[in-house]
Tab-separated table of C-alpha atoms in Angstrom:
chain	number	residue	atom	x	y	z
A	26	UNK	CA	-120.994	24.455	19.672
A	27	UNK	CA	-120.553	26.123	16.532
A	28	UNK	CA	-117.276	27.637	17.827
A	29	UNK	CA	-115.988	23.996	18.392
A	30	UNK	CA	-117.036	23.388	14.365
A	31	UNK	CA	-115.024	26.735	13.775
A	32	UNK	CA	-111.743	26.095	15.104
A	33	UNK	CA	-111.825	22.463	16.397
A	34	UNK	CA	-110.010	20.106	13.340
A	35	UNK	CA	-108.304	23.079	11.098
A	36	UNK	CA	-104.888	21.683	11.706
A	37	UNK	CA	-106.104	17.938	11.121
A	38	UNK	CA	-104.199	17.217	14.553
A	39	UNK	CA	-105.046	16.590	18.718
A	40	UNK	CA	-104.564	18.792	20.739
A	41	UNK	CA	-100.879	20.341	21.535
A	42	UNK	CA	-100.161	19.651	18.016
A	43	UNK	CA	-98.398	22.207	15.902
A	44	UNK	CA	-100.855	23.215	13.020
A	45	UNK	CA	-99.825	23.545	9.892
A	46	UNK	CA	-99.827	27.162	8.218
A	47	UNK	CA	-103.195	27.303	5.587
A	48	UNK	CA	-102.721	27.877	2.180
A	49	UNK	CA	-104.362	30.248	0.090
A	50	UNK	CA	-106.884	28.476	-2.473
A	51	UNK	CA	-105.290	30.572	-5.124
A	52	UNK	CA	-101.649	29.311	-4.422
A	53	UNK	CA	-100.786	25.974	-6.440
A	54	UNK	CA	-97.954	23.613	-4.698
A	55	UNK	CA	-94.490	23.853	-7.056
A	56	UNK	CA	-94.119	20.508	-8.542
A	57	UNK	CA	-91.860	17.996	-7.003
A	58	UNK	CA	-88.859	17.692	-9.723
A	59	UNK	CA	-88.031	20.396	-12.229
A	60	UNK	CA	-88.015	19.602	-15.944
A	61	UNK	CA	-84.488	19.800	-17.352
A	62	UNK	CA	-84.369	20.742	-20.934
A	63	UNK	CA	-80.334	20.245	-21.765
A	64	UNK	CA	-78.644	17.553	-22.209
A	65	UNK	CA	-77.476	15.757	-19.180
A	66	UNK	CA	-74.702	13.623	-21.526
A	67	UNK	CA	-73.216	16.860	-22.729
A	68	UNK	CA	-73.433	18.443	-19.162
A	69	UNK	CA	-71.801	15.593	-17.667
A	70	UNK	CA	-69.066	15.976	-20.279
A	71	UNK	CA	-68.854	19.288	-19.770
A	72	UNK	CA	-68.281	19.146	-16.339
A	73	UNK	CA	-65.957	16.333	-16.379
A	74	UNK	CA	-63.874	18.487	-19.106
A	75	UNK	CA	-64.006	21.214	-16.780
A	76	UNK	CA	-62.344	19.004	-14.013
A	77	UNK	CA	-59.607	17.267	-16.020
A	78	UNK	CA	-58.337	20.685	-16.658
A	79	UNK	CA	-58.508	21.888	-13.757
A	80	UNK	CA	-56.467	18.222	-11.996
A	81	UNK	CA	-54.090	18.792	-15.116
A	82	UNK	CA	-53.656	22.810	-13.899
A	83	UNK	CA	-52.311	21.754	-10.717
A	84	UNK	CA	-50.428	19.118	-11.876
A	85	UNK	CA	-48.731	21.253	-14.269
A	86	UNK	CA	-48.072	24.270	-11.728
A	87	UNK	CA	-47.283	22.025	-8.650
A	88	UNK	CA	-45.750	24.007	-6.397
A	89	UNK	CA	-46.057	27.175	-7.956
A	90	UNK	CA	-49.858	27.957	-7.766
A	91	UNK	CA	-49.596	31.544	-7.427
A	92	UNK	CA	-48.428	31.339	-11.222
A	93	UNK	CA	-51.610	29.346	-12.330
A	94	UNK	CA	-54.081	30.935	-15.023
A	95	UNK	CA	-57.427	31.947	-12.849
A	96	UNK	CA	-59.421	30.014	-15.753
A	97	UNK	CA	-59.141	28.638	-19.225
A	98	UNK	CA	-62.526	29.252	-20.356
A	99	UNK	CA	-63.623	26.665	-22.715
A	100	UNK	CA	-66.067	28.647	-24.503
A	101	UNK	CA	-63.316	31.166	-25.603
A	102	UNK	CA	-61.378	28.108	-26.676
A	103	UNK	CA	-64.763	26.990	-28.412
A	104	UNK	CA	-65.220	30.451	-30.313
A	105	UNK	CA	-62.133	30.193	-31.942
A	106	UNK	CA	-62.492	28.329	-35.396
A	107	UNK	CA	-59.292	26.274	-35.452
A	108	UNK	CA	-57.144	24.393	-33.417
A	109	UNK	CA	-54.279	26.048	-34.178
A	110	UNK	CA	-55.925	29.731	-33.243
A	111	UNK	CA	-57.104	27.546	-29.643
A	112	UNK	CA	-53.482	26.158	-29.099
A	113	UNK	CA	-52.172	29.608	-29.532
A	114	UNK	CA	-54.583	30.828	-27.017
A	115	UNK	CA	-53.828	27.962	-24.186
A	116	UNK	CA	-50.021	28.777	-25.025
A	117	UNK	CA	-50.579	32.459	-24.080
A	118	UNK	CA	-52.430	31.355	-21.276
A	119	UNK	CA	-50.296	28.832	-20.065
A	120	UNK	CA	-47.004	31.574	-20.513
A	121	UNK	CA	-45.673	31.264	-17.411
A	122	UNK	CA	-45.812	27.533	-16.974
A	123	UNK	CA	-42.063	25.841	-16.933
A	124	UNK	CA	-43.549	22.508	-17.856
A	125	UNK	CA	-43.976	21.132	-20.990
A	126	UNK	CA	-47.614	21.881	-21.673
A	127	UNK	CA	-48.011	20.411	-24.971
A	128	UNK	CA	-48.980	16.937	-24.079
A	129	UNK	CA	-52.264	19.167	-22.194
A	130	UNK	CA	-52.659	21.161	-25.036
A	131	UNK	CA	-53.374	18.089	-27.174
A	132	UNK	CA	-55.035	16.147	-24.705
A	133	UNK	CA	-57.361	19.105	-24.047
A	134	UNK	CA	-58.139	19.873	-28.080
A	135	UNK	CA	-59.693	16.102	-28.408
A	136	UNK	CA	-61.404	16.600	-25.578
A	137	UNK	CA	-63.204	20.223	-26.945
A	138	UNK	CA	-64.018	18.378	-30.102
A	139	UNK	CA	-67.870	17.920	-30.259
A	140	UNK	CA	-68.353	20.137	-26.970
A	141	UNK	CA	-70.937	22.387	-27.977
A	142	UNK	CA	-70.375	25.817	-26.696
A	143	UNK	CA	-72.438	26.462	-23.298
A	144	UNK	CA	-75.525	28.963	-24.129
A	145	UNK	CA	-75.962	32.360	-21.438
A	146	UNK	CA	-78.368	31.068	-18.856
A	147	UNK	CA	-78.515	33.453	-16.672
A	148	UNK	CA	-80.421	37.246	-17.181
A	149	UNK	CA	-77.782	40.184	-17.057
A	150	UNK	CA	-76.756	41.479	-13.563
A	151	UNK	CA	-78.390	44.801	-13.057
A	152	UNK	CA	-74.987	46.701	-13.581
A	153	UNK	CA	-74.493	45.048	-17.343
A	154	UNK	CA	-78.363	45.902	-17.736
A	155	UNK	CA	-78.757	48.970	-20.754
A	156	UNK	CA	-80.378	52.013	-18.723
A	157	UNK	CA	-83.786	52.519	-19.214
């Protein structure tokens, strides 16, 4: 009998029933939805910044995308202190573009007004890590 009380109900289940794998007492279950601490607005804006340029991109380069910039980074843009110094950049960036690209240029200087600059989130891979 006491083997029954042992081994009988662990699993909560009849028999042929899979049981479920015990937990440790001293491991506590990860909470259900993380806590986000940016701003979702200026995330969302972000992103959709992030998209527009990259729809206007291929608009502008259509049918030569082996010319297309890999990336305009918008916080290099966003480091700069002027718009003049970040229309200078896109216009380097955009060199090789045989469309008129100042209608983006403007279009994309509103939009990096009020776009706060994105902070490093992520730890340094272990090759940019200073050796010990």
């Amino acid at each position: 009998m006491a083997a029954n009380r042992l081994g009988g109900r662990r699993g909560g289940g009849a028999a042929g029933r899979p049981r479920s794998p015990a937990r440790s007492p001293g491991l506590q279950r990860r909470p259900a939805r993380a806590t986000v601490k940016y701003n979702r607005r200026e995330l969302q804006r972000r992103l959709d910044t992030e998209q527009w340029i990259d729809r206007r991109l291929e608009e502008l380069y259509r049918g030569r995308e082996g010319e297309m910039p890999d990336e305009v980074n918008i916080d290099d843009l966003l480091e700069l202190e002027t718009d003049e110094e970040r229309a200078q950049k896109l216009q380097g960036i955009l060199k090789s573009c045989t469309t008129n690209t100042e209608d983006f240029i403007r279009e994309l200087l509103a939009q990096l007004k009020g776009l706060p600059k994105q902070q490093v989130l992520q730890h340094p891979s272990p090759e940019e890590a200073p050796p010990p």
